[in-house]
Amino acid sequence: MTELQQRLATGRGKFTPDYPDLGTGPVDYEDSISPEFFAAEREAVFKRSWLYVGRSERLPRPGTFFTRELHGLASIVIARRRDGTVNAFHNVCAHRGNKVVWQEHPQEESKGSCREFACKYHGWRYGLDGRVTHVTNEQEFFGLDKDSLRMPPVHCEEFAGFIFVNLADDPVPLRTYLGDRLLELEAYPFHKMTQHYGFSAPIRGNWKLAVDSVCEWYHPPYVHARFIAKDTAKAEKLVPPVDAYHYDLFTPHMLTSVPGPPPLPPREPGTAGPADRDQIWVYKLFRAGLFGPDDVPDLGPLPGFLNKGKIKSWGNDQFWLFPNLSVQIWARGFYITYTYWPESVDKHTYDIDLYFVPPENAQERLAQELIVDSTIEFAMQDVNTIEATQQGLSTRANQRFHLSDQELLIRRFHKTVRDTVAAHQARDTDRDTDKER
């Protein structure tokens, strides 16, 4: 009997015992239902972490820009300057605090191209670096130092085409924050996948519960049975065994790798594909499904950092960039980002963005759209469960919950959030003590 077989047979687990700081006992989900914890979490986590706001392809040339609403944290403008660099600033006018960059509806995000930004309220203008370039009736003001006026800057850095911002005054550099394991992502050809499909939805549930739902594959036979088989009993048998997955923790970030079905063999010209796969006809016709296209694009040799768990019939690696971004790299030549933006203790916005190599014909485009449709349906099945979980937790009828070895990442994720909040509160206490002295 191998060591792994022994560990599974004795109930020791495959991964969790390797991280003794996590423990194996029941967990408390008060961090997902407490308004007080939510307020502390926003201060400790979201106002001090690097937050992903968009891909660099959204800024193809100098003068292009887009805005991001960080759901109660800030309204941000991200722009490419004339020298090609990307910078970010708060979307707030130095005159009377009006939002500067918006189109028809100020609460909605916008994008475009311009030489400078103009406030719709009184006509003040700002350059692509956020600095004031024009003050209407400047002579009417008192001691105005126009050169010092600007839309407040936000720390902004790029990595592998991903644009991040940080709302803290003096954050650690992005590359330091990511660490060596995530820096390996630079070797992946994200730049070849510029065909984008996006989806966003408001969810009546704590953002951490949404992260939990895609950190384990314990639930698919029940939540996603229709994607696997015709009934739950058969779905249970078709889901790969617990030792078919791989987990890696590099705190505060983490990784899960999962297996997937092999693609169909190459299709003969003029045919709709073989009929021996237990799927509905539309998947066979367009040769695509939840795990991607069967006609995998040629991306060249894939970097060695993928599938480090040596999973047979590898499906994807899902990299979790703390606190709220997942970059899911699929074996079949596409990737997905999942972003979770908390709005209140029991509400968040869930963004899903899928990226493919641009299609060369109608069949490839339809295959991509089928993948997108399947992914959204899959996600919305999770959403129903997230909202049901929120309702159940909020009653506090049960406050001790039991996590299996398959739920290692959930155990780590909640501990990381709690530890980050505790460390921030301890620093605040120390500062208050120093002031009293």
Coordinates of C-alpha atoms in Angstrom, one line a residue:
M1 CA 0.0 0.0 0.0
T2 CA 1.4 3.4 -1.0
E3 CA 1.8 6.3 1.5
L4 CA -1.2 8.1 -0.2
Q5 CA -3.4 4.9 0.1
Q6 CA -2.4 4.5 3.7
R7 CA -3.2 8.1 4.5
L8 CA -6.6 7.9 2.8
A9 CA -7.4 4.5 4.4
T10 CA -6.6 5.8 8.0
G11 CA -8.6 9.0 7.4
R12 CA -5.4 11.2 7.7
G13 CA -6.2 12.9 4.4
K14 CA -4.0 13.7 1.5
F15 CA -3.2 17.4 2.1
T16 CA -4.6 19.0 5.2
P17 CA -2.3 17.2 7.7
D18 CA 0.6 18.8 5.9
Y19 CA -0.5 22.2 7.2
P20 CA -0.8 21.8 11.0
D21 CA -1.6 25.5 11.5
L22 CA -4.9 25.0 9.8
G23 CA -6.1 22.2 12.1
T24 CA -8.8 19.7 11.1
G25 CA -11.6 20.7 13.5
P26 CA -14.9 22.4 12.8
V27 CA -14.9 25.9 11.5
D28 CA -17.0 29.0 12.4
Y29 CA -18.5 31.0 9.5
E30 CA -19.1 34.2 11.6
D31 CA -16.7 35.9 9.3
S32 CA -19.4 35.6 6.5
I33 CA -22.4 36.9 8.5
S34 CA -21.0 39.5 10.9
P35 CA -21.4 43.2 9.8
E36 CA -18.6 44.2 12.2
F37 CA -16.2 41.7 10.6
F38 CA -17.2 42.9 7.2
A39 CA -16.3 46.5 8.1
A40 CA -13.0 45.3 9.5
E41 CA -12.3 43.2 6.4
R42 CA -12.8 46.1 4.0
E43 CA -10.2 48.1 5.9
A44 CA -7.7 45.3 6.5
V45 CA -8.0 43.4 3.2
F46 CA -9.6 45.4 0.4
K47 CA -8.1 48.8 1.2
R48 CA -4.6 47.3 1.5
S49 CA -4.3 44.5 -1.0
W50 CA -3.5 44.6 -4.7
L51 CA -6.8 44.4 -6.6
Y52 CA -7.2 43.3 -10.2
V53 CA -9.2 45.8 -12.3
G54 CA -8.7 44.7 -16.0
R55 CA -6.5 43.5 -18.8
S56 CA -4.0 45.7 -20.6
E57 CA -5.7 44.9 -23.9
R58 CA -8.4 47.4 -22.8
L59 CA -5.8 50.1 -23.2
P60 CA -4.5 49.5 -26.7
R61 CA -3.0 52.9 -27.3
P62 CA -2.2 56.2 -25.6
G63 CA -5.4 58.1 -24.6
T64 CA -7.5 55.0 -24.0
F65 CA -9.1 54.6 -20.6
F66 CA -11.7 52.7 -18.6
T67 CA -13.3 53.2 -15.2
R68 CA -13.8 50.7 -12.4
E69 CA -16.4 51.0 -9.6
L70 CA -14.9 49.2 -6.6
H71 CA -18.3 48.9 -4.9
G72 CA -18.1 51.3 -2.0
L73 CA -14.3 51.4 -1.9
A74 CA -13.5 53.8 -4.7
S75 CA -14.3 54.9 -8.2
I76 CA -11.1 54.5 -10.3
V77 CA -10.0 55.8 -13.7
I78 CA -7.3 53.7 -15.4
A79 CA -5.6 55.4 -18.4
R80 CA -2.7 54.8 -20.8
R81 CA -0.5 57.9 -20.9
R82 CA 1.3 59.3 -24.0
D83 CA 4.5 57.6 -23.0
G84 CA 2.7 54.2 -23.0
T85 CA 2.6 53.7 -19.2
V86 CA -0.6 52.9 -17.4
N87 CA -1.7 54.9 -14.3
A88 CA -4.8 55.1 -12.1
F89 CA -6.5 57.8 -10.1
H90 CA -9.6 58.4 -8.1
N91 CA -12.5 59.5 -10.3
V92 CA -13.1 62.7 -8.2
C93 CA -12.9 66.3 -9.2
A94 CA -10.6 68.6 -7.2
H95 CA -13.3 71.4 -7.4
R96 CA -16.4 70.1 -5.7
G97 CA -15.9 66.3 -5.6
N98 CA -18.0 65.4 -8.7
K99 CA -17.3 62.2 -10.5
V100 CA -15.3 63.3 -13.6
V101 CA -15.4 60.4 -16.0
W102 CA -18.8 59.0 -16.8
Q103 CA -21.2 58.9 -19.7
E104 CA -25.0 58.6 -19.6
H105 CA -25.3 57.3 -16.0
P106 CA -22.7 58.2 -13.3
Q107 CA -23.1 54.9 -11.5
E108 CA -22.1 52.8 -14.5
E109 CA -18.6 52.1 -15.7
S110 CA -17.3 53.6 -18.9
K111 CA -14.5 53.4 -21.4
G112 CA -13.2 55.4 -24.4
S113 CA -10.3 57.4 -25.8
C114 CA -9.5 61.1 -25.2
R115 CA -6.7 63.7 -24.9
E116 CA -8.0 64.9 -21.5
F117 CA -10.9 64.4 -19.2
A118 CA -13.5 67.2 -18.6
C119 CA -15.8 67.4 -15.6
K120 CA -19.4 67.7 -16.7
Y121 CA -20.3 69.9 -13.7
H122 CA -18.1 73.1 -14.2
G123 CA -15.8 72.2 -17.0
W124 CA -12.5 71.6 -15.1
R125 CA -10.2 69.5 -17.3
Y126 CA -7.6 66.9 -16.4
G127 CA -4.7 65.3 -18.3
L128 CA -4.2 61.5 -18.8
D129 CA -2.1 61.6 -15.6
G130 CA -4.9 63.1 -13.6
R131 CA -3.5 66.6 -13.2
V132 CA -5.6 69.7 -13.7
T133 CA -5.0 71.3 -17.1
H134 CA -7.8 73.9 -17.1
V135 CA -9.8 75.7 -14.4
T136 CA -12.9 77.5 -15.6
N137 CA -12.8 81.2 -14.6
E138 CA -9.5 80.6 -12.8
Q139 CA -9.2 84.3 -11.9
E140 CA -12.3 84.0 -9.7
F141 CA -10.6 81.7 -7.2
F142 CA -8.5 82.7 -4.2
G143 CA -4.8 81.8 -4.0
L144 CA -5.4 78.8 -6.3
D145 CA -2.3 76.6 -6.9
K146 CA -3.4 74.9 -10.1
D147 CA -0.2 73.0 -10.5
S148 CA -0.9 71.1 -7.2
L149 CA -4.4 70.1 -8.1
R150 CA -5.3 66.7 -9.5
M151 CA -7.5 63.7 -9.2
P152 CA -5.9 61.8 -6.4
P153 CA -3.5 59.1 -7.6
V154 CA -3.8 55.4 -7.0
H155 CA -0.9 52.9 -6.9
C156 CA -1.1 51.0 -10.2
E157 CA 1.1 48.2 -11.6
E158 CA 0.9 45.7 -14.5
F159 CA 1.8 42.0 -14.4
A160 CA 1.5 39.6 -17.3
G161 CA -1.1 42.0 -18.9
F162 CA -3.1 42.1 -15.7
I163 CA -3.6 45.6 -14.2
F164 CA -3.8 46.0 -10.4
V165 CA -4.4 48.9 -8.1
N166 CA -3.8 49.3 -4.4
L167 CA -5.6 51.9 -2.3
A168 CA -3.0 51.9 0.5
D169 CA -0.6 54.8 1.0
D170 CA 2.5 52.8 0.8
P171 CA 1.9 49.2 -0.4
V172 CA 4.6 46.6 -1.1
P173 CA 5.5 46.3 -4.8
L174 CA 3.1 44.1 -6.7
R175 CA 5.7 41.5 -7.7
T176 CA 6.7 41.1 -4.0
Y177 CA 3.0 40.7 -3.1
L178 CA 2.5 38.0 -5.7
G179 CA 5.6 35.9 -4.8
D180 CA 7.7 33.5 -6.9
R181 CA 4.9 30.9 -7.6
L182 CA 2.6 33.5 -9.1
L183 CA 5.3 35.2 -11.0
E184 CA 5.5 32.1 -13.1
L185 CA 2.3 33.2 -14.8
E186 CA 4.3 35.6 -16.9
A187 CA 5.3 32.6 -19.1
Y188 CA 1.8 31.9 -20.2
P189 CA 0.6 33.4 -23.6
F190 CA -2.3 35.5 -22.2
H191 CA -1.6 38.0 -25.0
K192 CA -2.7 35.5 -27.7
M193 CA -6.2 35.3 -26.1
T194 CA -7.9 38.6 -27.0
Q195 CA -11.4 37.3 -27.8
H196 CA -13.3 38.4 -24.7
Y197 CA -16.7 37.5 -23.3
G198 CA -17.8 39.1 -20.0
F199 CA -20.6 38.6 -17.5
S200 CA -21.5 40.2 -14.2
A201 CA -24.2 39.5 -11.6
P202 CA -25.3 40.7 -8.2
I203 CA -25.3 37.9 -5.6
R204 CA -27.2 37.9 -2.3
G205 CA -24.4 36.3 -0.4
N206 CA -21.1 37.0 1.2
W207 CA -18.2 37.1 -1.3
K208 CA -16.2 34.5 0.6
L209 CA -19.0 32.0 0.2
A210 CA -18.7 32.4 -3.6
V211 CA -14.9 31.8 -3.4
D212 CA -15.7 28.7 -1.4
S213 CA -18.0 27.3 -4.0
V214 CA -15.2 26.9 -6.6
C215 CA -12.4 25.9 -4.2
E216 CA -13.6 22.3 -4.1
W217 CA -15.1 19.6 -6.3
Y218 CA -17.0 17.9 -3.6
H219 CA -20.3 19.5 -4.8
P220 CA -20.5 18.9 -8.6
P221 CA -22.5 15.6 -8.5
Y222 CA -25.3 17.4 -6.7
V223 CA -25.1 21.1 -7.8
H224 CA -24.0 20.4 -11.4
A225 CA -25.4 16.9 -12.1
R226 CA -26.9 18.0 -15.4
F227 CA -23.4 18.7 -16.8
I228 CA -22.1 15.3 -15.7
A229 CA -24.8 12.7 -16.2
K230 CA -28.6 12.3 -16.3
D231 CA -29.0 11.6 -12.6
T232 CA -27.1 12.2 -9.4
A233 CA -26.3 8.5 -8.8
K234 CA -24.5 8.3 -12.1
A235 CA -22.9 11.7 -11.6
E236 CA -21.4 10.6 -8.3
K237 CA -19.6 7.7 -10.1
L238 CA -18.3 9.9 -13.0
V239 CA -16.7 12.6 -10.8
P240 CA -13.0 11.8 -10.4
P241 CA -11.9 10.4 -7.1
V242 CA -10.5 12.6 -4.3
D243 CA -6.9 11.7 -5.1
A244 CA -7.3 13.0 -8.7
Y245 CA -7.0 16.6 -7.6
H246 CA -4.0 18.7 -6.6
Y247 CA -3.7 21.6 -4.1
D248 CA -0.9 24.0 -3.4
L249 CA -0.7 26.8 -0.8
F250 CA 1.6 29.7 -1.0
T251 CA 0.0 32.1 1.4
P252 CA -1.8 34.4 1.0
H253 CA -2.4 32.8 -2.5
M254 CA -3.3 29.3 -3.4
L255 CA -3.8 26.8 -6.3
T256 CA -6.1 24.0 -7.2
S257 CA -5.7 21.7 -10.2
V258 CA -8.5 19.5 -11.5
P259 CA -8.8 16.7 -14.1
G260 CA -11.2 16.9 -17.1
P261 CA -12.5 14.8 -20.0
P262 CA -10.1 14.3 -23.0
P263 CA -11.2 16.2 -26.1
L264 CA -12.9 14.4 -28.9
P265 CA -10.7 13.1 -31.7
P266 CA -10.2 15.3 -34.7
R267 CA -13.4 15.6 -36.8
E268 CA -13.6 14.4 -40.3
P269 CA -14.4 17.2 -42.8
G270 CA -18.2 17.6 -43.3
T271 CA -19.2 15.6 -40.2
A272 CA -20.7 16.7 -36.9
G273 CA -18.5 14.6 -34.7
P274 CA -18.7 11.1 -33.2
A275 CA -21.8 10.1 -31.4
D276 CA -20.3 7.9 -28.7
R277 CA -19.9 10.6 -26.0
D278 CA -22.7 10.8 -23.4
Q279 CA -23.6 14.5 -24.1
I280 CA -26.5 16.2 -25.8
W281 CA -26.2 16.7 -29.5
V282 CA -25.3 20.4 -29.4
Y283 CA -22.0 19.7 -27.7
K284 CA -21.1 17.2 -30.4
L285 CA -22.2 19.5 -33.2
F286 CA -20.0 22.4 -32.0
R287 CA -17.3 20.3 -30.5
A288 CA -17.2 22.2 -27.3
G289 CA -18.5 22.1 -23.7
L290 CA -17.8 23.2 -20.2
F291 CA -14.1 22.2 -20.3
G292 CA -13.5 24.1 -23.6
P293 CA -13.2 23.4 -27.3
D294 CA -12.3 20.0 -28.7
D295 CA -10.4 21.7 -31.5
V296 CA -7.7 23.1 -29.2
P297 CA -5.8 26.1 -30.6
D298 CA -2.1 25.8 -31.1
L299 CA -0.4 28.0 -28.4
G300 CA 3.0 26.4 -28.8
P301 CA 4.7 24.5 -25.9
L302 CA 3.0 25.3 -22.6
P303 CA 5.1 26.5 -19.7
G304 CA 6.3 23.9 -17.2
F305 CA 4.6 25.6 -14.2
L306 CA 1.2 24.2 -15.2
N307 CA -0.2 20.9 -13.8
K308 CA 2.6 20.4 -11.3
G309 CA 0.5 17.8 -9.7
K310 CA 0.9 15.6 -12.8
I311 CA -2.9 15.0 -13.1
K312 CA -3.9 12.5 -15.7
S313 CA -6.2 14.1 -18.3
W314 CA -5.5 17.5 -16.7
G315 CA -8.4 20.0 -17.0
N316 CA -7.2 23.3 -15.5
D317 CA -5.1 25.1 -12.9
Q318 CA -6.9 27.7 -10.9
F319 CA -4.6 30.2 -9.3
W320 CA -6.2 32.2 -6.4
L321 CA -4.7 35.7 -6.1
F322 CA -5.6 37.0 -2.7
P323 CA -8.1 38.4 -2.0
N324 CA -10.6 38.2 -4.7
L325 CA -9.2 37.1 -8.1
S326 CA -9.1 33.6 -9.7
V327 CA -7.1 33.0 -12.9
Q328 CA -8.2 29.7 -14.3
I329 CA -5.9 28.4 -17.1
W330 CA -7.6 25.6 -19.1
A331 CA -5.8 22.7 -20.8
R332 CA -7.8 23.4 -24.0
G333 CA -6.2 26.8 -24.7
F334 CA -8.3 29.5 -23.0
Y335 CA -8.6 31.1 -19.6
I336 CA -11.2 32.6 -17.3
T337 CA -11.0 35.2 -14.5
Y338 CA -13.4 35.3 -11.6
T339 CA -13.5 38.4 -9.5
Y340 CA -15.6 39.0 -6.4
W341 CA -16.5 42.5 -5.2
P342 CA -18.1 42.8 -1.8
E343 CA -20.8 45.4 -1.3
S344 CA -22.2 44.4 2.1
V345 CA -21.9 41.5 4.4
D346 CA -24.5 39.6 2.5
K347 CA -24.1 41.0 -1.1
H348 CA -21.4 41.1 -3.7
T349 CA -20.9 41.4 -7.4
Y350 CA -19.5 38.4 -9.3
D351 CA -17.6 39.1 -12.5
I352 CA -16.7 36.3 -15.0
D353 CA -14.5 37.0 -18.0
L354 CA -13.5 34.4 -20.6
Y355 CA -10.6 34.9 -23.0
F356 CA -9.9 32.8 -26.2
V357 CA -7.7 33.0 -29.3
P358 CA -9.8 35.0 -31.8
P359 CA -12.0 32.6 -33.8
E360 CA -11.1 32.1 -37.5
N361 CA -14.6 31.0 -38.6
A362 CA -18.2 30.7 -37.6
Q363 CA -17.8 27.2 -36.1
E364 CA -15.0 28.4 -33.8
R365 CA -17.1 31.4 -32.7
L366 CA -20.1 29.3 -32.0
A367 CA -17.9 26.8 -30.0
Q368 CA -16.6 29.7 -27.9
E369 CA -20.1 31.0 -27.3
L370 CA -21.3 27.5 -26.2
I371 CA -18.4 27.4 -23.7
V372 CA -19.4 30.8 -22.4
D373 CA -23.0 29.8 -22.1
S374 CA -22.0 26.6 -20.2
T375 CA -19.7 28.4 -17.9
I376 CA -22.4 31.0 -17.0
E377 CA -25.0 28.2 -16.4
F378 CA -22.5 26.4 -14.2
A379 CA -21.7 29.5 -12.2
M380 CA -25.4 30.4 -11.7
Q381 CA -26.0 26.9 -10.3
D382 CA -23.3 27.8 -7.7
V383 CA -25.0 31.1 -7.1
N384 CA -28.2 29.5 -6.0
T385 CA -26.3 27.5 -3.4
I386 CA -24.4 30.5 -2.2
E387 CA -27.6 32.4 -1.6
A388 CA -29.1 29.4 0.2
T389 CA -25.9 29.1 2.3
Q390 CA -26.1 32.8 3.3
Q391 CA -29.7 32.4 4.4
G392 CA -28.8 29.3 6.5
L393 CA -25.8 30.8 8.1
S394 CA -27.5 34.0 9.0
T395 CA -29.9 32.1 11.3
R396 CA -26.9 31.1 13.5
A397 CA -28.9 27.9 14.2
N398 CA -25.7 26.0 13.6
Q399 CA -22.2 27.6 14.1
R400 CA -19.9 24.6 13.8
F401 CA -19.2 23.3 10.3
H402 CA -17.1 20.4 9.2
L403 CA -14.7 20.6 6.3
S404 CA -13.2 17.6 4.5
D405 CA -9.7 17.1 3.1
Q406 CA -11.1 18.2 -0.3
E407 CA -12.0 21.6 1.3
L408 CA -8.4 22.4 2.3
L409 CA -8.4 25.7 0.3
I410 CA -11.6 26.9 2.0
R411 CA -10.0 26.3 5.4
R412 CA -6.9 28.2 4.3
F413 CA -8.8 31.0 2.7
H414 CA -10.9 31.9 5.7
K415 CA -7.9 31.6 8.0
T416 CA -5.9 34.0 5.8
V417 CA -8.8 36.6 5.8
R418 CA -9.2 36.3 9.6
D419 CA -5.4 36.5 10.2
T420 CA -5.2 39.6 7.9
V421 CA -8.0 41.3 9.8
A422 CA -6.4 40.4 13.2
A423 CA -3.0 41.7 12.2
H424 CA -4.4 45.0 11.0
Q425 CA -6.4 45.4 14.2
A426 CA -3.3 44.6 16.3
R427 CA -1.3 47.3 14.4
D428 CA -4.1 49.8 15.1
T429 CA -4.1 48.9 18.8
D430 CA -0.3 49.4 18.9
R431 CA -0.5 52.8 17.3
D432 CA -3.2 53.9 19.7
T433 CA -1.0 52.7 22.6
D434 CA 2.0 54.7 21.3
K435 CA -0.1 57.8 21.0
E436 CA -1.3 57.5 24.6
R437 CA 2.3 57.3 25.7

